[in-house]
Short mmCIF file of C-alpha atoms in Angstrom, two decimals:
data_model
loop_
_atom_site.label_atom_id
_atom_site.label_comp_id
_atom_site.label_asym_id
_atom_site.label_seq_id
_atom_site.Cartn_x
_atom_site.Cartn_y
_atom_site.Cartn_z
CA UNK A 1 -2.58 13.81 25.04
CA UNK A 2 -2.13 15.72 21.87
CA UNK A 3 -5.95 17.60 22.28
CA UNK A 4 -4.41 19.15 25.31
CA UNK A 5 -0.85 20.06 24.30
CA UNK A 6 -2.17 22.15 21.51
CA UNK A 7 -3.75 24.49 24.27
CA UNK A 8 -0.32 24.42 26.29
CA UNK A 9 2.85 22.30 26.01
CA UNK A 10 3.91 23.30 29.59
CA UNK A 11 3.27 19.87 31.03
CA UNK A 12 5.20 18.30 28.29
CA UNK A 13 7.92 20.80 28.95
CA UNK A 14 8.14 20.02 32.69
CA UNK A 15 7.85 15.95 31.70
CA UNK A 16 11.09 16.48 29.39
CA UNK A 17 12.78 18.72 32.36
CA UNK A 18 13.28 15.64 33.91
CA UNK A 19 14.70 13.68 31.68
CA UNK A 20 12.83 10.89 30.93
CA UNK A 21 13.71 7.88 28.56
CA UNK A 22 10.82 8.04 26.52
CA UNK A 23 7.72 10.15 26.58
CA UNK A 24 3.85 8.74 24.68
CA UNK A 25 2.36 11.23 22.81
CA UNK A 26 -1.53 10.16 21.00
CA UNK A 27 -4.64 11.68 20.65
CA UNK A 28 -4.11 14.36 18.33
CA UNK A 29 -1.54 16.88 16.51
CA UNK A 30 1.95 15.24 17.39
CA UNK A 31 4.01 17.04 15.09
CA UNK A 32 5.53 20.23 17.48
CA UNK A 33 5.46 17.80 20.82
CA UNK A 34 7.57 14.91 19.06
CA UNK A 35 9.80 17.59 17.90
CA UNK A 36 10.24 19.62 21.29
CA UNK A 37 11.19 15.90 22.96
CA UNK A 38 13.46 14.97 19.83
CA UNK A 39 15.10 18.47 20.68
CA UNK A 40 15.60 17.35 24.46
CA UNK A 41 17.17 13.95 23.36
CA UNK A 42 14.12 11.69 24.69
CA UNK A 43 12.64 9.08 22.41
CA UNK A 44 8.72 8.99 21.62
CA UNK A 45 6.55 6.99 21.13
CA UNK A 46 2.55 6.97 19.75
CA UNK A 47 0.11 4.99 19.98
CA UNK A 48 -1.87 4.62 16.11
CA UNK A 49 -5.59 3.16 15.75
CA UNK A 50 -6.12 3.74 11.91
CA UNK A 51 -4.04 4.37 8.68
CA UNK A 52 -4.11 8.01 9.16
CA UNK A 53 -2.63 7.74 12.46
CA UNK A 54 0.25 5.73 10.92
CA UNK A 55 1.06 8.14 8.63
CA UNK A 56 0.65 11.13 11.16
CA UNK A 57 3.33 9.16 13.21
CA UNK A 58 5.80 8.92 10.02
CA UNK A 59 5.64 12.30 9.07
CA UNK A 60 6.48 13.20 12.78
CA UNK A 61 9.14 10.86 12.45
CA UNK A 62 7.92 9.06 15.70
CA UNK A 63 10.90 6.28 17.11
CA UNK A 64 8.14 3.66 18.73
CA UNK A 65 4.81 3.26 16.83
CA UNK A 66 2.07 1.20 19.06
CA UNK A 67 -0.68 -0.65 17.62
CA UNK A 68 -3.95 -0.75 19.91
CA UNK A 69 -6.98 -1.99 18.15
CA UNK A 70 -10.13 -1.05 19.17
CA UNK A 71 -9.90 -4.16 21.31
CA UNK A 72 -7.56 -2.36 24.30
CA UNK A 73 -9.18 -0.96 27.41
CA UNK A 74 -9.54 3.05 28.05
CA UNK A 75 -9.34 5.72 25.38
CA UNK A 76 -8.37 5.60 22.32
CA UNK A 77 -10.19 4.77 18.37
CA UNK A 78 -12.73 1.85 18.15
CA UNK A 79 -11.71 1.21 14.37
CA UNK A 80 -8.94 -1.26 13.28
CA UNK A 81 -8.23 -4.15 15.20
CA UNK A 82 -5.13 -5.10 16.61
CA UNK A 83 -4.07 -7.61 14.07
CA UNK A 84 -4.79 -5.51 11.01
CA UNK A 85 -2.77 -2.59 12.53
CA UNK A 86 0.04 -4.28 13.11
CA UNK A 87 0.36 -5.88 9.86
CA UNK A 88 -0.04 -2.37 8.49
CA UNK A 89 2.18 -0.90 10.44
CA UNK A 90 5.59 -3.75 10.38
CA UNK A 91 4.86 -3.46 6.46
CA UNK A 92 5.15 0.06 6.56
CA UNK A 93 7.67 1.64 8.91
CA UNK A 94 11.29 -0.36 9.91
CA UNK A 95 10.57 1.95 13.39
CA UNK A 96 9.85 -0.91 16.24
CA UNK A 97 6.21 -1.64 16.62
CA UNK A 98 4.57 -2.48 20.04
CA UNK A 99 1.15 -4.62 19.66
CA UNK A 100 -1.82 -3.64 21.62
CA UNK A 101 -5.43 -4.33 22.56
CA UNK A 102 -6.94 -7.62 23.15
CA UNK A 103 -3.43 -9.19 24.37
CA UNK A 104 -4.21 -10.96 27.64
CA UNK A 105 -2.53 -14.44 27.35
CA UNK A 106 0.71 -16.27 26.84
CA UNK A 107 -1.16 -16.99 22.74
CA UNK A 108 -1.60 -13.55 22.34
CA UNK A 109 1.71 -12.32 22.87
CA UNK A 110 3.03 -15.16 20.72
CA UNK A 111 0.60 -14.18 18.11
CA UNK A 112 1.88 -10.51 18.35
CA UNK A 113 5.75 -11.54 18.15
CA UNK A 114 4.80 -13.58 15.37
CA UNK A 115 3.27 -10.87 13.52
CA UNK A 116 6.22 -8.29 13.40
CA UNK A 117 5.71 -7.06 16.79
CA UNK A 118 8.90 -5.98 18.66
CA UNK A 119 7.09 -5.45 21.77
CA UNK A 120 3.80 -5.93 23.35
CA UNK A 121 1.52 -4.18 25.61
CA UNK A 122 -1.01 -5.31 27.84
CA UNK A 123 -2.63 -3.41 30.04
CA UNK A 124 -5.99 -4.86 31.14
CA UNK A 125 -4.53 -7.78 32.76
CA UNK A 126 -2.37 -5.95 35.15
CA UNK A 127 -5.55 -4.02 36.05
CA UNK A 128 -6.07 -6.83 38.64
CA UNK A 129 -2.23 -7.19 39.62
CA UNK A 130 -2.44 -7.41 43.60
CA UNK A 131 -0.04 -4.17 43.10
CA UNK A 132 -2.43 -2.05 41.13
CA UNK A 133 -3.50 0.87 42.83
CA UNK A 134 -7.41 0.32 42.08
CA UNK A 135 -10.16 -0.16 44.45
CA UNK A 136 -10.62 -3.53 44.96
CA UNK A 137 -14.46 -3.80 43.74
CA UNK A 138 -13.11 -2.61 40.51
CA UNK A 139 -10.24 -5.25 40.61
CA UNK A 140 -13.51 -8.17 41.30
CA UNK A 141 -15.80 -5.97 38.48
CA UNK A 142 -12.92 -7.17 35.81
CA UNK A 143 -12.15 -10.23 37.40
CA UNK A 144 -15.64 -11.40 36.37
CA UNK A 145 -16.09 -9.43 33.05
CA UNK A 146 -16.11 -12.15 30.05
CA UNK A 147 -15.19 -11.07 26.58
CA UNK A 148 -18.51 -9.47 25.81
CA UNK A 149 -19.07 -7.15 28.86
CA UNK A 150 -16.86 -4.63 27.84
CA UNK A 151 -17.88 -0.80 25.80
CA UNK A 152 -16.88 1.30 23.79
CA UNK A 153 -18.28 3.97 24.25
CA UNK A 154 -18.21 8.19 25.28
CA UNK A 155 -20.86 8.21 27.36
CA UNK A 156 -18.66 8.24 30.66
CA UNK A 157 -16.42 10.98 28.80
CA UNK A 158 -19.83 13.45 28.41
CA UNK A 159 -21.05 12.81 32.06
CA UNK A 160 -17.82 13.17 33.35
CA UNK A 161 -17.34 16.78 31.03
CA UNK A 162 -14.25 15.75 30.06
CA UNK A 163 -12.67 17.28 26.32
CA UNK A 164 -11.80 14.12 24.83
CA UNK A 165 -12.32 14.34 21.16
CA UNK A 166 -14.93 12.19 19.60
CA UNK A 167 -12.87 10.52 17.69
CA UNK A 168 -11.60 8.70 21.07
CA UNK A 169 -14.44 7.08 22.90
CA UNK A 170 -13.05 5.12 25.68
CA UNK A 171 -13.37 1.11 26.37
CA UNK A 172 -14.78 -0.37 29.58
CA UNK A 173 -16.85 -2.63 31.40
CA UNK A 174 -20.54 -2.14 30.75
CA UNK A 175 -22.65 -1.28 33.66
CA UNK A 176 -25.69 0.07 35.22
CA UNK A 177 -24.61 3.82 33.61
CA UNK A 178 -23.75 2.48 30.14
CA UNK A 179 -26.48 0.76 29.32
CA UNK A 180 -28.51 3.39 30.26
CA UNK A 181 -26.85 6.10 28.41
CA UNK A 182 -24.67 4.14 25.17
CA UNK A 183 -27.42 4.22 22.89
CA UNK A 184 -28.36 7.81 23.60
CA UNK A 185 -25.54 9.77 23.57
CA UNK A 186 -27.40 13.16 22.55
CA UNK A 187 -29.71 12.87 25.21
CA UNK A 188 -27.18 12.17 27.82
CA UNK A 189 -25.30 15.40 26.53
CA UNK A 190 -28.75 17.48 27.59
CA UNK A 191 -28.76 15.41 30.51
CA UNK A 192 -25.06 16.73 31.52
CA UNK A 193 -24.47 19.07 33.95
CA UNK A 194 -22.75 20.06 37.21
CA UNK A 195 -24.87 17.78 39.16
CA UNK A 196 -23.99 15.02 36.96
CA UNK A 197 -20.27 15.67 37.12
CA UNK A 198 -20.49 15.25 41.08
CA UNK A 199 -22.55 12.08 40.73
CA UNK A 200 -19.72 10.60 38.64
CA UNK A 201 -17.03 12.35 40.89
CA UNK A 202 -18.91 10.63 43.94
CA UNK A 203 -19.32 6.83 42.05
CA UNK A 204 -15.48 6.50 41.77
CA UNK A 205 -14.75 7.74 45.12
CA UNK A 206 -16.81 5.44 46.50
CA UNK A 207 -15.83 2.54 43.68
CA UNK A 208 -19.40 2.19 42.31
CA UNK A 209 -18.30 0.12 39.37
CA UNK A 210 -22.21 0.14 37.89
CA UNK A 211 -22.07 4.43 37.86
CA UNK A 212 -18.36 4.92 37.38
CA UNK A 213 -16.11 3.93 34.35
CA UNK A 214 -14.23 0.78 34.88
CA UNK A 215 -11.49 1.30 31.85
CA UNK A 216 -10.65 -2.32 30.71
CA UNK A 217 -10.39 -3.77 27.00
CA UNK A 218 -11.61 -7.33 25.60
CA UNK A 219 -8.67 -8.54 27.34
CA UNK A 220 -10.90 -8.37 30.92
CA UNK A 221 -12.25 -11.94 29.45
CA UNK A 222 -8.35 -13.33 30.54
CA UNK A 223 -7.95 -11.64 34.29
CA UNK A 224 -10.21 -14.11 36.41
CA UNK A 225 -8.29 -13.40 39.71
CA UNK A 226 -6.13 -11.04 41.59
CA UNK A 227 -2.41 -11.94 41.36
CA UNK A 228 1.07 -10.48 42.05
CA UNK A 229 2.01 -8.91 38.60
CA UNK A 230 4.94 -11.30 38.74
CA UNK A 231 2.58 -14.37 38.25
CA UNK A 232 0.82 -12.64 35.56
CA UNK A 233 4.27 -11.83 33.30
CA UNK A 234 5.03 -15.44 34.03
CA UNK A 235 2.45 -16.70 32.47
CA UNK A 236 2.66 -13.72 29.47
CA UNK A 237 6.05 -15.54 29.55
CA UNK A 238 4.82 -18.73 27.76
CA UNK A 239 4.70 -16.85 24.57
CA UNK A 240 8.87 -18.27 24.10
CA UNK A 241 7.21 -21.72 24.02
CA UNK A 242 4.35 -21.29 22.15
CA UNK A 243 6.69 -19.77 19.62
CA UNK A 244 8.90 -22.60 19.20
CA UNK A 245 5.72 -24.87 19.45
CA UNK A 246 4.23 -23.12 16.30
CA UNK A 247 7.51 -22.62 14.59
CA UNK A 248 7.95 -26.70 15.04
CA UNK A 249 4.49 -27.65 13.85
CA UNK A 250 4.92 -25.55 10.89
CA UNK A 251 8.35 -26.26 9.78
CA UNK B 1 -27.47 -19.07 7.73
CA UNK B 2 -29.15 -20.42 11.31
CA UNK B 3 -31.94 -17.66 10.84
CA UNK B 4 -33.01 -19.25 8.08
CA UNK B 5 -32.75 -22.48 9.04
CA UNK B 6 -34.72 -21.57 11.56
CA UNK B 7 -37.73 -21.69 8.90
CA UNK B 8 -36.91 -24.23 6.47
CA UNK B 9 -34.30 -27.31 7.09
CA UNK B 10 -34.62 -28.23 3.27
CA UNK B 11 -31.61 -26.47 1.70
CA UNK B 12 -29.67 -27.84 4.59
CA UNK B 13 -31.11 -31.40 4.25
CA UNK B 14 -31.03 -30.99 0.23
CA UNK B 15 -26.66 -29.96 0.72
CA UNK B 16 -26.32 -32.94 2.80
CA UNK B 17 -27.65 -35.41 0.60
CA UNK B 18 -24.72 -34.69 -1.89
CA UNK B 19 -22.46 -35.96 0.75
CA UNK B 20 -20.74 -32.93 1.80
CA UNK B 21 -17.40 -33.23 3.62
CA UNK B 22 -17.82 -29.91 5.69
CA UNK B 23 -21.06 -28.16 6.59
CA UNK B 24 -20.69 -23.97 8.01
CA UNK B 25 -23.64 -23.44 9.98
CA UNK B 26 -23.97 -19.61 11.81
CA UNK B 27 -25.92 -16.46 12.16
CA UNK B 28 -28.79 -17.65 14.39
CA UNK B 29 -29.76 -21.56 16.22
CA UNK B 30 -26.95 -24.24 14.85
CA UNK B 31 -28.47 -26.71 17.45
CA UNK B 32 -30.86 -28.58 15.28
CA UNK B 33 -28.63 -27.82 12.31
CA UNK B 34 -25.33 -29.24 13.47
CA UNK B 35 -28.28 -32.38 14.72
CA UNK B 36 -28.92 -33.25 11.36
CA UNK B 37 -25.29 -32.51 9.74
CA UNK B 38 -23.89 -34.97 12.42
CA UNK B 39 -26.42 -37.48 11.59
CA UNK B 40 -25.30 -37.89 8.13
CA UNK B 41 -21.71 -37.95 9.17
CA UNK B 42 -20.71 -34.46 8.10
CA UNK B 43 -18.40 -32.41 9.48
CA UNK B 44 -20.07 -28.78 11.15
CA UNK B 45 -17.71 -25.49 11.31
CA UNK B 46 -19.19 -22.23 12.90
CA UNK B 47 -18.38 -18.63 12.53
CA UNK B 48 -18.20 -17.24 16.22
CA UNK B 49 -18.10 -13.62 17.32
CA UNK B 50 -18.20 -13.39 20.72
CA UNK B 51 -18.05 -15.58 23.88
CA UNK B 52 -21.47 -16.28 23.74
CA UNK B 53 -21.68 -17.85 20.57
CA UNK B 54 -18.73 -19.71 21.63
CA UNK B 55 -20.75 -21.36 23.76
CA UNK B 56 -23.88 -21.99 21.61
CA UNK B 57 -20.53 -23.66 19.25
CA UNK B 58 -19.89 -25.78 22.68
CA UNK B 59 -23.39 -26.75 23.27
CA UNK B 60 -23.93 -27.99 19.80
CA UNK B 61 -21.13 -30.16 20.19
CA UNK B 62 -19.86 -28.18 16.88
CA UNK B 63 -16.51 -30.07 15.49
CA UNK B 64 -14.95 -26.78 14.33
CA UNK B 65 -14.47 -23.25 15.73
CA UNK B 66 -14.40 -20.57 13.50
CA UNK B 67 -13.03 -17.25 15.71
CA UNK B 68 -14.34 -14.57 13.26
CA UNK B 69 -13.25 -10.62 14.52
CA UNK B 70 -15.04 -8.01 13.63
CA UNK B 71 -12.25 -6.87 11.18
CA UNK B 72 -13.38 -9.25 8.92
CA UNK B 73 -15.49 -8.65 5.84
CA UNK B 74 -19.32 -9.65 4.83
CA UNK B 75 -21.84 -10.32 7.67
CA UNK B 76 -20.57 -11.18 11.27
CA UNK B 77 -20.54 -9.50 14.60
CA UNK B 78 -18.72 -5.82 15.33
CA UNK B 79 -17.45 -6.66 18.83
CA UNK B 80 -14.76 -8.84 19.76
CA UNK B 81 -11.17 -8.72 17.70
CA UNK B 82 -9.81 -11.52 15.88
CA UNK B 83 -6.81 -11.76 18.79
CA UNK B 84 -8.94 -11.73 21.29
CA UNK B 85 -11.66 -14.74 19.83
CA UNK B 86 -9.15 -16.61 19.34
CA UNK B 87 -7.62 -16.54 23.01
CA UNK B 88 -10.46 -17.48 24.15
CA UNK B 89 -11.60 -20.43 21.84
CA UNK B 90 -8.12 -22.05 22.04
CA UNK B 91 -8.13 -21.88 25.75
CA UNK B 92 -11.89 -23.03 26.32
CA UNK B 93 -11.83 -25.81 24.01
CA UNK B 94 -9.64 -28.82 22.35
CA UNK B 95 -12.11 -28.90 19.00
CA UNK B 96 -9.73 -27.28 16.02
CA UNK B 97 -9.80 -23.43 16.04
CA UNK B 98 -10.22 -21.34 13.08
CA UNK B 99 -8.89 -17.58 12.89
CA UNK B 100 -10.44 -15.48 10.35
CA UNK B 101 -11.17 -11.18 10.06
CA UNK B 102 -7.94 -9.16 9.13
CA UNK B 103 -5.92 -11.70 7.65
CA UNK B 104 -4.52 -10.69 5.06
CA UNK B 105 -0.50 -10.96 5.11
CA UNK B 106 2.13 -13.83 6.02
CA UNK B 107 2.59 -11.77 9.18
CA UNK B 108 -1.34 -12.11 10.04
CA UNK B 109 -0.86 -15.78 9.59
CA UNK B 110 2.12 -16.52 11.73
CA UNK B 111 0.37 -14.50 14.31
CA UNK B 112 -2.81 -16.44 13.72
CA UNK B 113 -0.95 -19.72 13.95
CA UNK B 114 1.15 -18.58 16.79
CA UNK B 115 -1.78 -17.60 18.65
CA UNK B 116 -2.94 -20.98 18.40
CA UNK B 117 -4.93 -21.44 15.37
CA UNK B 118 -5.20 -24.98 13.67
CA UNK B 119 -5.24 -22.92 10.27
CA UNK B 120 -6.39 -19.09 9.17
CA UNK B 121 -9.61 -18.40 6.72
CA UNK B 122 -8.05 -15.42 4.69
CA UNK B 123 -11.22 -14.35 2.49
CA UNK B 124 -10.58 -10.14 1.49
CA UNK B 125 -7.19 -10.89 -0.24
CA UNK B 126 -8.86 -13.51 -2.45
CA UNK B 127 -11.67 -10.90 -3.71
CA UNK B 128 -9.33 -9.52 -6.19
CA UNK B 129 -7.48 -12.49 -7.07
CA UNK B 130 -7.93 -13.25 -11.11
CA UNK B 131 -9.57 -16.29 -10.63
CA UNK B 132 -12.78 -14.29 -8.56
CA UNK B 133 -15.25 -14.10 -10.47
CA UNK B 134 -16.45 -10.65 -9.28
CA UNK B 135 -16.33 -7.73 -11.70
CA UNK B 136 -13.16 -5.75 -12.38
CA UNK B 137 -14.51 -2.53 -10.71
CA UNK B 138 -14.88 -3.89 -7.65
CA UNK B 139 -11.84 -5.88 -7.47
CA UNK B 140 -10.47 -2.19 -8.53
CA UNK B 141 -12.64 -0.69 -5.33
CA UNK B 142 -11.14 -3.53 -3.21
CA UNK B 143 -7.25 -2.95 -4.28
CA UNK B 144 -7.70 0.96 -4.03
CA UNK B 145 -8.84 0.55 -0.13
CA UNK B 146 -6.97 1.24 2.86
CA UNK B 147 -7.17 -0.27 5.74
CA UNK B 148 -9.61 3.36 7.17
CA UNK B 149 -11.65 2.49 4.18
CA UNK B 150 -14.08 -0.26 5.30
CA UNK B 151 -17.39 0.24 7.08
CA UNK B 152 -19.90 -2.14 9.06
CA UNK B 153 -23.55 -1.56 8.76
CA UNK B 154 -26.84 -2.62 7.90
CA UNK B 155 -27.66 0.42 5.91
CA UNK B 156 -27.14 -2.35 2.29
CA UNK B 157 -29.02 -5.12 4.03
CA UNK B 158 -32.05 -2.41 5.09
CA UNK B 159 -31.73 -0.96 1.29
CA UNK B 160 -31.87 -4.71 -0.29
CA UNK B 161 -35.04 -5.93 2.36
CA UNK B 162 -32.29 -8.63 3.38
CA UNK B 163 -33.61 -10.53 6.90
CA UNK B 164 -30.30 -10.20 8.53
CA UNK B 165 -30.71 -10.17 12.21
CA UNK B 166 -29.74 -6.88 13.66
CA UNK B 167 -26.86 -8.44 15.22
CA UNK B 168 -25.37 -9.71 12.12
CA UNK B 169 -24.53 -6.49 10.09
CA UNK B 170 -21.90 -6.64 7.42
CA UNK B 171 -18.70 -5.06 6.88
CA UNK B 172 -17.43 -3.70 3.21
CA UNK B 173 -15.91 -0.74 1.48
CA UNK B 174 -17.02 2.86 2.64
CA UNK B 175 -19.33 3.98 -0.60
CA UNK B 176 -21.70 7.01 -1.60
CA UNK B 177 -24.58 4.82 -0.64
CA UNK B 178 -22.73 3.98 3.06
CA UNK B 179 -21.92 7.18 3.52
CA UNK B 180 -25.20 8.55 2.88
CA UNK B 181 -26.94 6.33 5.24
CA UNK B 182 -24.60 4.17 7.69
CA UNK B 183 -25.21 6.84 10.57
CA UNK B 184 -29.07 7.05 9.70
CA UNK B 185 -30.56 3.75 9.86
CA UNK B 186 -33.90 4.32 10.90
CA UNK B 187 -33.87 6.96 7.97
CA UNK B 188 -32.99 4.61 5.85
CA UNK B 189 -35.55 2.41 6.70
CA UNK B 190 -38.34 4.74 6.27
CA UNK B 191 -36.77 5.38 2.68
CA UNK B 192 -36.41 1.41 1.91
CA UNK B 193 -39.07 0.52 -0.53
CA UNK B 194 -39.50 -1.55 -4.11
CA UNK B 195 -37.52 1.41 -5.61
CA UNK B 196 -34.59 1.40 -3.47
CA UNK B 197 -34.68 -2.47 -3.55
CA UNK B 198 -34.03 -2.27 -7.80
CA UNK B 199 -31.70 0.50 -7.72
CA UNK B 200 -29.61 -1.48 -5.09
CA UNK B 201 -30.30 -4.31 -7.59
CA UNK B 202 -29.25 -2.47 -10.66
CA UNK B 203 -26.40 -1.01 -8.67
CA UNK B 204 -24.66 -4.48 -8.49
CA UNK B 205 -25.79 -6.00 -12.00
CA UNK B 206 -23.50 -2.28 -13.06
CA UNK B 207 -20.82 -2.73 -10.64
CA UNK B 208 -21.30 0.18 -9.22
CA UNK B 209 -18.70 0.56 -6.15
CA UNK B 210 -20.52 3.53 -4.89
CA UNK B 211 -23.89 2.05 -4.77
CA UNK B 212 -23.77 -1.69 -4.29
CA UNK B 213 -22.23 -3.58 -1.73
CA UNK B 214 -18.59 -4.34 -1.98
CA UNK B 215 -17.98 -6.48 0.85
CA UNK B 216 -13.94 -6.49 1.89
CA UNK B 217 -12.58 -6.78 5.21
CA UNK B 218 -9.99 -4.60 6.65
CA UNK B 219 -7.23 -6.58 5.01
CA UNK B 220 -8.64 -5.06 1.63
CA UNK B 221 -5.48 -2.86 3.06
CA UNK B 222 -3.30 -5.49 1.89
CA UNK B 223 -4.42 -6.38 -1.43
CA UNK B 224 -3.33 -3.81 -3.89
CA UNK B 225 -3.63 -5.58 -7.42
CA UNK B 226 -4.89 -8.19 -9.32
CA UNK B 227 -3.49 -11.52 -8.90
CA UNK B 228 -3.66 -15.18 -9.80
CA UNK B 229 -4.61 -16.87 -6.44
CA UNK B 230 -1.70 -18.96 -6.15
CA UNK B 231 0.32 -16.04 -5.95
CA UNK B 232 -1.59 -14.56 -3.32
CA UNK B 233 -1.24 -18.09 -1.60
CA UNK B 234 2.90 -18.23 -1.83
CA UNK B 235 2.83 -14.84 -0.56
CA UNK B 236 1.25 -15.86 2.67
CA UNK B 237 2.74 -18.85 2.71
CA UNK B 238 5.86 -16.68 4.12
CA UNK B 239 4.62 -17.23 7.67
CA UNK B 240 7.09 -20.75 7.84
CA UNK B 241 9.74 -18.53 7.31
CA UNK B 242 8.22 -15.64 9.75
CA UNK B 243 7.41 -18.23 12.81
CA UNK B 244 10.64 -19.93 12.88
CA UNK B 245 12.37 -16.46 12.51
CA UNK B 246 10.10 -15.21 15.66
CA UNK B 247 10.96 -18.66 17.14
CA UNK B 248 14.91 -18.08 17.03
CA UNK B 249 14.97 -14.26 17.92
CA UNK B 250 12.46 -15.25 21.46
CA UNK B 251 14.59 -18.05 22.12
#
C-alpha cells in the first residue's frame, strides 16, 4: 500500500529480505518502493484503476501492470471499468497486463485473453473456495449476493478508522451497515469514534456480515456455492474453449 | 424511453406503423411496450444495467439483450461493468446478447465476442467519425478526452428540466458546467430555473463543450481524430485477427 510506505518502507524492506518473486505495490506514490525492489532483483507489479495510474506505473517503470475496474471486490478506484482499462493499458505499455474486476466465469476470462490480457485475476470467486480462510457466514453472505448487492463505498473504511485515501473506497456486499451509512458519509464521520471502532472490531469477530464489511466485487453474482478451489479453476478453465469457439465463429 | 411510454403509447404505436424491423425499448416498464411491438411482428432489443433489469428483459419475453456497463456513454445505469452484464446475460439466457459501454477498440470487441456476445454496440468512437453530424467542437472535446475524462451525473438533465428517472443518469465529458455542479445536485436543483434551462439551450445551439452536454463514453479514450466511419469500422474489425491469435496462443 503506497499511502503507508511513504510513512515507512520498513515492511517493504523486510518483504524484499526474503526474497520474494514478485512484490504488488498500489494505492499511492510507487516511484521509491518499485525502485528499492528493482534494486533487490524482485519484479513488481501494480494494480491501475484510471489513466493516471497507468502512467504513474510507466514512469516507475513497473514489470506487471493489473487492470481492476471498479467492478473487483475490496479497495481500490470505482472509476474505469475493467474492459476500458485494459484496452488502455495493452495499447499503451508492451509490459504484460493482468485483467481484473468483474471476472468470475469461464466467458470472462476468455473475454480478458481476448482483449490483450496476459493474465487474469479473480478474486471474488475464490472468496467461497472450501480452502478460504473466511468465516463461513461470510462464505453463504456471497454465495447468495447477485450482481446488484454489492458497494462501493468508504463507509466501512471511516467506521473502521482506517487511513485509506479517498480516492480508494472499497467494494462489498451491501448490508444492514451500508445502507445505513453509504449515503451519509459526513455524518457517519461525526458518528465515528472509539466505540464505533469496537462495534466493527466485534461484527467481524463474530462474522456479522450485516455490521461488518464483506469485501467482494460484481463477480459475487458467479460464486453460488462453496467449492474446492480446484473445481472453481476448472471451470475458469473453459476460457481455452470458448476461445477457439469464438475464434471459429468469427473466422 | 419506458418512462415515457409509461404516459403516452403513441410515438411507439406511430414508429411501428412504418414497419420497423427492430424496436429498443428501456429506461422504465418495457412490458406493455415490447406487448404491442410483438404484436405487429417487430423485433424488441433492451438496454440492461443490472440483474434486475435483466429480468424485467426475461419477463417481457424481450428478443434481444442489450448488456449496457456503466462505462458507456449517454443515459444508463452507473453500477454493473460491461464484463460483468454480460456474464450474466449469456449464462441466464439463450435470446442473442448485446455488449455495449467501453467499446471502443478491436481488442474490446474480441473480448466482447469472446465473452460471449452475439455482436458489440460501439457508440463513443462513432461520435467523431466525419459522417456525425455533431459539431466540430465537440467531436474536438470527444478526441481530446482520456479515458479519466468522462463523468456520470444528472447535474445536465436537472439543468435542462429533463424527466430522467433518478436511476438513469448519463455519462459524458467532464465540463465547467459538470464540474461546477456534479457533486451538488440538490444545489443545482434549487438553481434550475427558465434561465438555466436557455443557457443550457444556448450552450448546445454554440457548441459549447464546457457548458452543454457532450455525451462520450469512456472509450472517448480511444478516439483521437476525425474519421470517415468506415475507417473506424476496419479498425475494429481487427478483432478476427485478435480472437484467432488469442485462440492459437491458449491452445
Amino acid at each position: 500500500m503506497g499511502w503507508a510506505l511513504e510513512q515507512d518502507m520498513g515492511p517493504l524492506q523486510a518483504f524484499l529480505n526474503e526474497r520474494p518473486s514478485l512484490v504488488c505495490i498500489s494505492f499511492g506514490e510507487v516511484g521509491r518502493p518499485a525502485a528499492l525492489a528493482r534494486e533487490s532483483g524482485v519484479l513488481t507489479a501494480m494494480q491501475i484503476g484510471n489513466a493516471q495510474d497507468l502512467q504513474r506505473a510507466q514512469d516507475a517503470d513497473i514489470d506487471i501492470i493489473i487492470c481492476r475496474g471498479g467492478e473487483g471486490g475490496g479497495h481500490g478506484r470505482n472509476e474505469a471499468g475493467t474492459l476500458a482499462l485494459l484496452q488502455l493499458a495493452v495499447n499503451a505499455t508492451d509490459k504484460p497486463v493482468v485483467a481484473a474486476g468483474g471476472i468470475g466465469t469461464a466467458r470472462g476470462v476468455a473475454a480478458a485473453l481476448a482483449g490483450g490480457a496476459q493474465a487474469v485475476w479473480v478474486g471474488t470467486r475464490f472468496i467461497t473456495a472450501a480452502e478460504a480462510s473466511g468465516h463461513a457466514r461470510f462464505k453463504d453472505a456471497v454465495n447468495a449476493a447477485g450482481l446488484d448487492d454489492t458497494v462501493y463505498t468508504r463507509a466501512f473504511d471511516i467506521a473502521q478508522q482506517l487511513p485509506w485515501a479517498p480516492e480508494f473506497g472499497g467494494r462489498a456486499l451491501a448490508n444492514e451497515f451500508s445502507r445505513r451509512w453509504a449515503g451519509d458519509l459526513s455524518g457517519l464521520e461525526e458518528h465515528a469514534d472509539g466505540a464505533l471502532r469496537e462495534r466493527m472490531k466485534q461484527a467481524r469477530a463474530d462474522a456479522d456480515p450485516q455490521i461488518a464489511p464483506v469485501y467482494a466485487g460484481q463477480a459475487a453474482a458467479f460464486s453460488i456455492r462453496v467449492q474446492p478451489a480446484a473445481q472453481i479453476m476448472e471451470e475458469l478453465c473453459g476460457f481455452r474453449e470458448l476461445l477457439a469457439d469464438a475464434a471459429r465463429r468469427f473466422a
